[in-house]
Tab-separated table of C-alpha atoms in Angstrom:
chain	number	residue	atom	x	y	z
A	1	GLU	CA	-10.780	-40.689	-0.281
A	2	THR	CA	-12.486	-39.212	-3.419
A	3	GLY	CA	-13.557	-41.576	-6.324
A	4	VAL	CA	-13.562	-40.957	-9.706
A	5	THR	CA	-15.860	-38.353	-10.849
A	6	GLN	CA	-17.270	-37.609	-14.440
A	7	SER	CA	-19.195	-34.816	-15.903
A	8	PRO	CA	-21.661	-34.514	-17.601
A	9	THR	CA	-23.821	-37.425	-16.926
A	10	HIS	CA	-25.889	-37.695	-20.092
A	11	LEU	CA	-25.269	-35.649	-22.995
A	12	ILE	CA	-27.289	-35.782	-26.293
A	13	LYS	CA	-25.312	-34.261	-29.416
A	14	THR	CA	-26.194	-34.284	-33.223
A	15	ARG	CA	-24.079	-35.939	-35.947
A	16	GLY	CA	-21.110	-33.999	-36.939
A	17	GLN	CA	-20.788	-31.978	-33.884
A	18	GLN	CA	-18.013	-32.341	-31.479
A	19	VAL	CA	-18.128	-33.318	-27.534
A	20	THR	CA	-16.058	-32.825	-24.551
A	21	LEU	CA	-16.260	-35.242	-21.710
A	22	ARG	CA	-14.413	-34.657	-18.171
A	23	CYS	CA	-13.165	-36.630	-15.377
A	24	SER	CA	-11.464	-36.350	-12.088
A	25	SER	CA	-9.373	-39.074	-11.109
A	26	GLN	CA	-9.191	-40.602	-7.612
A	27	SER	CA	-7.232	-38.751	-5.395
A	28	GLY	CA	-3.436	-39.799	-5.341
A	29	HIS	CA	-4.004	-41.398	-8.872
A	30	ASN	CA	-1.589	-39.773	-11.605
A	31	THR	CA	-2.753	-42.233	-14.736
A	32	VAL	CA	-6.245	-41.897	-16.256
A	33	SER	CA	-7.500	-44.274	-19.083
A	34	TRP	CA	-10.630	-43.908	-21.096
A	35	TYR	CA	-13.003	-46.657	-22.587
A	36	GLN	CA	-16.162	-46.557	-24.852
A	37	GLN	CA	-18.865	-49.146	-23.679
A	38	ALA	CA	-21.673	-49.893	-26.341
A	39	LEU	CA	-24.783	-51.044	-25.219
A	40	GLY	CA	-24.738	-54.666	-24.145
A	41	GLN	CA	-20.803	-54.902	-24.615
A	42	GLY	CA	-17.728	-54.724	-22.449
A	43	PRO	CA	-15.861	-51.320	-22.070
A	44	GLN	CA	-13.314	-51.046	-25.088
A	45	PHE	CA	-9.869	-49.192	-24.367
A	46	ILE	CA	-9.682	-45.673	-26.331
A	47	PHE	CA	-6.349	-44.186	-24.710
A	48	GLN	CA	-4.356	-43.667	-21.540
A	49	TYR	CA	-2.696	-40.308	-20.340
A	50	TYR	CA	0.117	-40.091	-17.924
A	51	ARG	CA	2.202	-37.129	-16.987
A	52	GLU	CA	-0.208	-35.041	-19.500
A	53	GLU	CA	0.573	-37.383	-22.618
A	54	GLU	CA	-0.695	-40.166	-24.319
A	55	ASN	CA	0.533	-43.188	-22.891
A	56	GLY	CA	-1.086	-45.929	-25.065
A	57	ARG	CA	-3.956	-46.117	-27.564
A	58	GLY	CA	-6.716	-48.561	-28.626
A	59	ASN	CA	-8.366	-48.970	-32.050
A	60	PHE	CA	-10.036	-45.547	-32.255
A	61	PRO	CA	-9.601	-42.869	-35.152
A	62	PRO	CA	-7.797	-39.584	-34.316
A	63	ARG	CA	-11.103	-37.732	-34.080
A	64	PHE	CA	-10.977	-39.120	-30.607
A	65	SER	CA	-8.375	-37.127	-28.809
A	66	GLY	CA	-7.804	-36.213	-25.167
A	67	LEU	CA	-6.013	-34.040	-22.515
A	68	GLN	CA	-4.602	-34.423	-19.098
A	69	PHE	CA	-4.024	-31.483	-16.891
A	70	PRO	CA	-1.393	-30.899	-13.944
A	71	ASN	CA	-3.955	-32.021	-11.357
A	72	TYR	CA	-4.124	-35.479	-13.459
A	73	SER	CA	-7.710	-34.574	-14.127
A	74	SER	CA	-8.382	-35.310	-18.095
A	75	GLU	CA	-10.840	-34.768	-20.878
A	76	LEU	CA	-11.849	-36.733	-23.773
A	77	ASN	CA	-12.862	-34.964	-26.993
A	78	VAL	CA	-14.617	-36.359	-29.893
A	79	ASN	CA	-14.906	-34.743	-33.120
A	80	ALA	CA	-17.165	-35.005	-36.040
A	81	LEU	CA	-19.782	-37.241	-34.266
A	82	GLU	CA	-21.077	-40.233	-35.596
A	83	LEU	CA	-24.216	-42.263	-34.620
A	84	ASP	CA	-22.023	-45.186	-33.897
A	85	ASP	CA	-20.461	-42.958	-31.184
A	86	SER	CA	-23.277	-43.171	-29.066
A	87	ALA	CA	-22.179	-45.056	-25.827
A	88	LEU	CA	-21.208	-45.003	-22.380
A	89	TYR	CA	-17.840	-43.214	-21.891
A	90	LEU	CA	-15.988	-44.504	-19.075
A	91	CYS	CA	-12.771	-42.846	-17.329
A	92	ALA	CA	-10.423	-45.168	-15.018
A	93	SER	CA	-7.839	-43.737	-12.821
A	94	SER	CA	-4.811	-45.570	-11.316
A	95	PHE	CA	-1.230	-45.427	-10.236
A	96	GLN	CA	1.226	-45.661	-13.013
A	97	GLY	CA	2.392	-49.028	-13.485
A	98	ALA	CA	-0.387	-50.357	-11.179
A	99	TYR	CA	-2.756	-52.961	-12.468
A	100	GLU	CA	-5.972	-52.038	-10.826
A	101	GLN	CA	-7.877	-49.413	-12.484
A	102	TYR	CA	-10.850	-47.753	-10.584
A	103	PHE	CA	-13.813	-46.495	-12.956
A	104	GLY	CA	-15.998	-43.332	-12.561
A	105	PRO	CA	-19.783	-43.671	-13.283
A	106	GLY	CA	-19.703	-42.783	-16.738
A	107	THR	CA	-21.080	-40.440	-19.241
A	108	ARG	CA	-23.788	-41.591	-21.603
A	109	LEU	CA	-23.425	-40.051	-25.029
A	110	THR	CA	-26.484	-40.215	-27.351
A	111	VAL	CA	-25.597	-39.125	-31.122
A	112	THR	CA	-28.960	-38.356	-33.034
B	1	GLY	CA	-11.949	-55.807	-31.142
B	2	GLN	CA	-12.336	-57.976	-28.080
B	3	GLN	CA	-10.392	-60.887	-27.681
B	4	LEU	CA	-11.795	-62.511	-24.500
B	5	ASN	CA	-14.657	-65.036	-24.685
B	6	GLN	CA	-16.571	-64.984	-21.405
B	7	SER	CA	-19.288	-67.380	-20.450
B	8	PRO	CA	-22.028	-68.146	-19.994
B	9	GLN	CA	-23.551	-64.441	-21.494
B	10	SER	CA	-26.351	-64.923	-18.678
B	11	MET	CA	-27.339	-66.956	-15.713
B	12	PHE	CA	-30.545	-67.214	-13.738
B	13	ILE	CA	-30.058	-68.698	-10.179
B	14	GLN	CA	-31.870	-69.293	-6.990
B	15	GLU	CA	-30.719	-67.375	-3.906
B	16	GLY	CA	-28.382	-69.216	-1.994
B	17	GLU	CA	-27.057	-71.215	-4.959
B	18	ASP	CA	-23.380	-71.171	-6.196
B	19	VAL	CA	-22.467	-69.783	-9.644
B	20	SER	CA	-19.310	-70.113	-11.739
B	21	MET	CA	-18.348	-67.651	-14.841
B	22	ASN	CA	-15.090	-67.924	-16.928
B	23	CYS	CA	-13.349	-66.343	-19.507
B	24	THR	CA	-10.737	-67.316	-22.070
B	25	SER	CA	-8.558	-65.955	-24.565
B	26	SER	CA	-6.277	-66.472	-27.436
B	27	SER	CA	-3.654	-64.330	-25.861
B	28	ILE	CA	-1.524	-64.584	-22.731
B	29	PHE	CA	-2.142	-62.027	-20.234
B	30	ASN	CA	0.072	-60.683	-17.142
B	31	THR	CA	-3.084	-59.962	-15.093
B	32	TRP	CA	-6.617	-60.745	-14.803
B	33	LEU	CA	-9.382	-58.496	-13.199
B	34	TRP	CA	-12.920	-59.098	-12.456
B	35	TYR	CA	-15.478	-56.362	-12.186
B	36	LYS	CA	-19.069	-55.897	-11.473
B	37	GLN	CA	-21.379	-53.171	-13.098
B	38	ASP	CA	-24.632	-52.395	-11.913
B	39	PRO	CA	-27.102	-50.576	-14.341
B	40	GLY	CA	-26.126	-46.924	-14.675
B	41	GLU	CA	-22.793	-47.337	-13.044
B	42	GLY	CA	-19.079	-47.855	-14.005
B	43	PRO	CA	-17.441	-51.154	-13.278
B	44	VAL	CA	-16.500	-51.893	-9.684
B	45	LEU	CA	-13.145	-53.737	-9.061
B	46	LEU	CA	-14.029	-57.209	-7.329
B	47	ILE	CA	-10.653	-59.042	-7.403
B	48	ALA	CA	-7.338	-59.001	-9.253
B	49	LEU	CA	-5.053	-61.543	-9.954
B	50	TYR	CA	-1.157	-61.285	-10.666
B	51	LYS	CA	0.165	-64.680	-11.171
B	52	ALA	CA	-0.599	-67.966	-13.216
B	53	GLY	CA	-2.160	-70.432	-10.790
B	54	GLU	CA	-3.173	-67.768	-8.247
B	55	LEU	CA	-6.285	-68.391	-6.318
B	56	THR	CA	-7.692	-65.463	-4.649
B	57	SER	CA	-10.790	-64.846	-2.473
B	58	ASN	CA	-13.105	-61.758	-1.404
B	59	GLY	CA	-15.530	-62.820	0.886
B	60	ARG	CA	-18.084	-65.022	-1.118
B	61	LEU	CA	-16.292	-64.313	-4.255
B	62	THR	CA	-13.267	-66.561	-5.576
B	63	ALA	CA	-11.233	-66.189	-8.754
B	64	GLN	CA	-8.406	-68.210	-10.236
B	65	PHE	CA	-5.659	-67.174	-12.733
B	66	GLY	CA	-5.323	-70.118	-15.260
B	67	ILE	CA	-2.109	-71.928	-15.418
B	68	THR	CA	-1.766	-71.234	-19.344
B	69	ARG	CA	-2.378	-67.501	-18.535
B	70	LYS	CA	-5.010	-67.580	-21.288
B	71	ASP	CA	-8.186	-68.197	-19.011
B	72	SER	CA	-9.761	-67.165	-15.492
B	73	PHE	CA	-12.859	-67.962	-13.586
B	74	LEU	CA	-15.042	-66.342	-10.867
B	75	ASN	CA	-17.040	-68.293	-8.283
B	76	ILE	CA	-19.508	-66.821	-6.206
B	77	SER	CA	-20.992	-68.889	-3.226
B	78	ALA	CA	-24.156	-68.528	-1.666
B	79	SER	CA	-25.672	-65.868	-3.783
B	80	ILE	CA	-27.865	-63.052	-2.520
B	81	PRO	CA	-29.966	-60.661	-4.364
B	82	SER	CA	-27.475	-57.937	-4.132
B	83	ASP	CA	-25.143	-60.071	-6.274
B	84	VAL	CA	-27.417	-59.209	-9.555
B	85	GLY	CA	-25.422	-57.419	-12.001
B	86	ILE	CA	-23.217	-57.770	-15.050
B	87	TYR	CA	-19.821	-59.441	-14.192
B	88	PHE	CA	-17.004	-58.680	-16.557
B	89	CYS	CA	-13.452	-60.145	-16.897
B	90	ALA	CA	-10.403	-58.057	-18.032
B	91	GLY	CA	-7.142	-59.054	-19.181
B	92	GLN	CA	-4.167	-56.629	-18.872
B	93	LEU	CA	-1.042	-56.758	-20.912
B	94	SER	CA	1.675	-54.376	-20.634
B	95	THR	CA	2.235	-52.294	-23.830
B	96	GLY	CA	5.342	-50.238	-23.165
B	97	SER	CA	4.377	-48.629	-19.813
B	98	ALA	CA	0.591	-48.627	-20.623
B	99	ARG	CA	-1.690	-50.852	-18.850
B	100	GLN	CA	-4.858	-51.403	-21.093
B	101	LEU	CA	-7.628	-53.593	-20.118
B	102	THR	CA	-9.298	-55.756	-22.505
B	103	PHE	CA	-12.632	-56.869	-21.551
B	104	GLY	CA	-14.981	-59.546	-22.295
B	105	SER	CA	-18.606	-59.323	-22.989
B	106	GLY	CA	-19.898	-59.946	-19.660
B	107	THR	CA	-22.140	-62.393	-17.816
B	108	GLN	CA	-25.468	-61.056	-16.830
B	109	LEU	CA	-26.301	-62.555	-13.694
B	110	THR	CA	-30.088	-62.925	-11.967
B	111	VAL	CA	-30.852	-63.929	-8.477
B	112	LEU	CA	-34.263	-65.288	-7.848
B	113	PRO	CA	-35.694	-65.249	-4.529
């Protein structure tokens, strides 16, 4: 069974740029959730995707957007990067309707 | 913002000791989950709790879902060095069909030899 994978592991961007992060869900899982984890804090829910559509969203502005593909993999896109967007971005996969979510190793984004 | 109060924020214990941490919320949750995160890694699921009052064990770990559905605790017995890490509680509501997790701020556990 393949776990959740994310790419890249690290990324450095400049304020105002755009970034795309990628996630492959655990085999058999059809739902992907994205979380932002600032240093020293717990993860915060950004949004969830199921059947290639956004299925729920946390308190994040529209410049955070996502996609889910037919193979259940997903992308997180962030436009007009701000310094406060520097964080660890975590992807979690699950079965639709299941309570347990399984996390990938994350992508560390640094905005300068 | 986050709605869960997790305590303590950090703990230093001797190897072999038991440790307890807890989470409280102003909101009712349907499910409580406990995760452990090592540096540079994503959170790893330790225990999931589905019913108020439920007590569940996973090896040396025991967790309980509070009767009011607003709290949960995690106990680790006979701690060992590999227990070092950050422990997070997470509560889950069902918002439509989405299952979003709300996390606490974490308990940093250090185990001294």
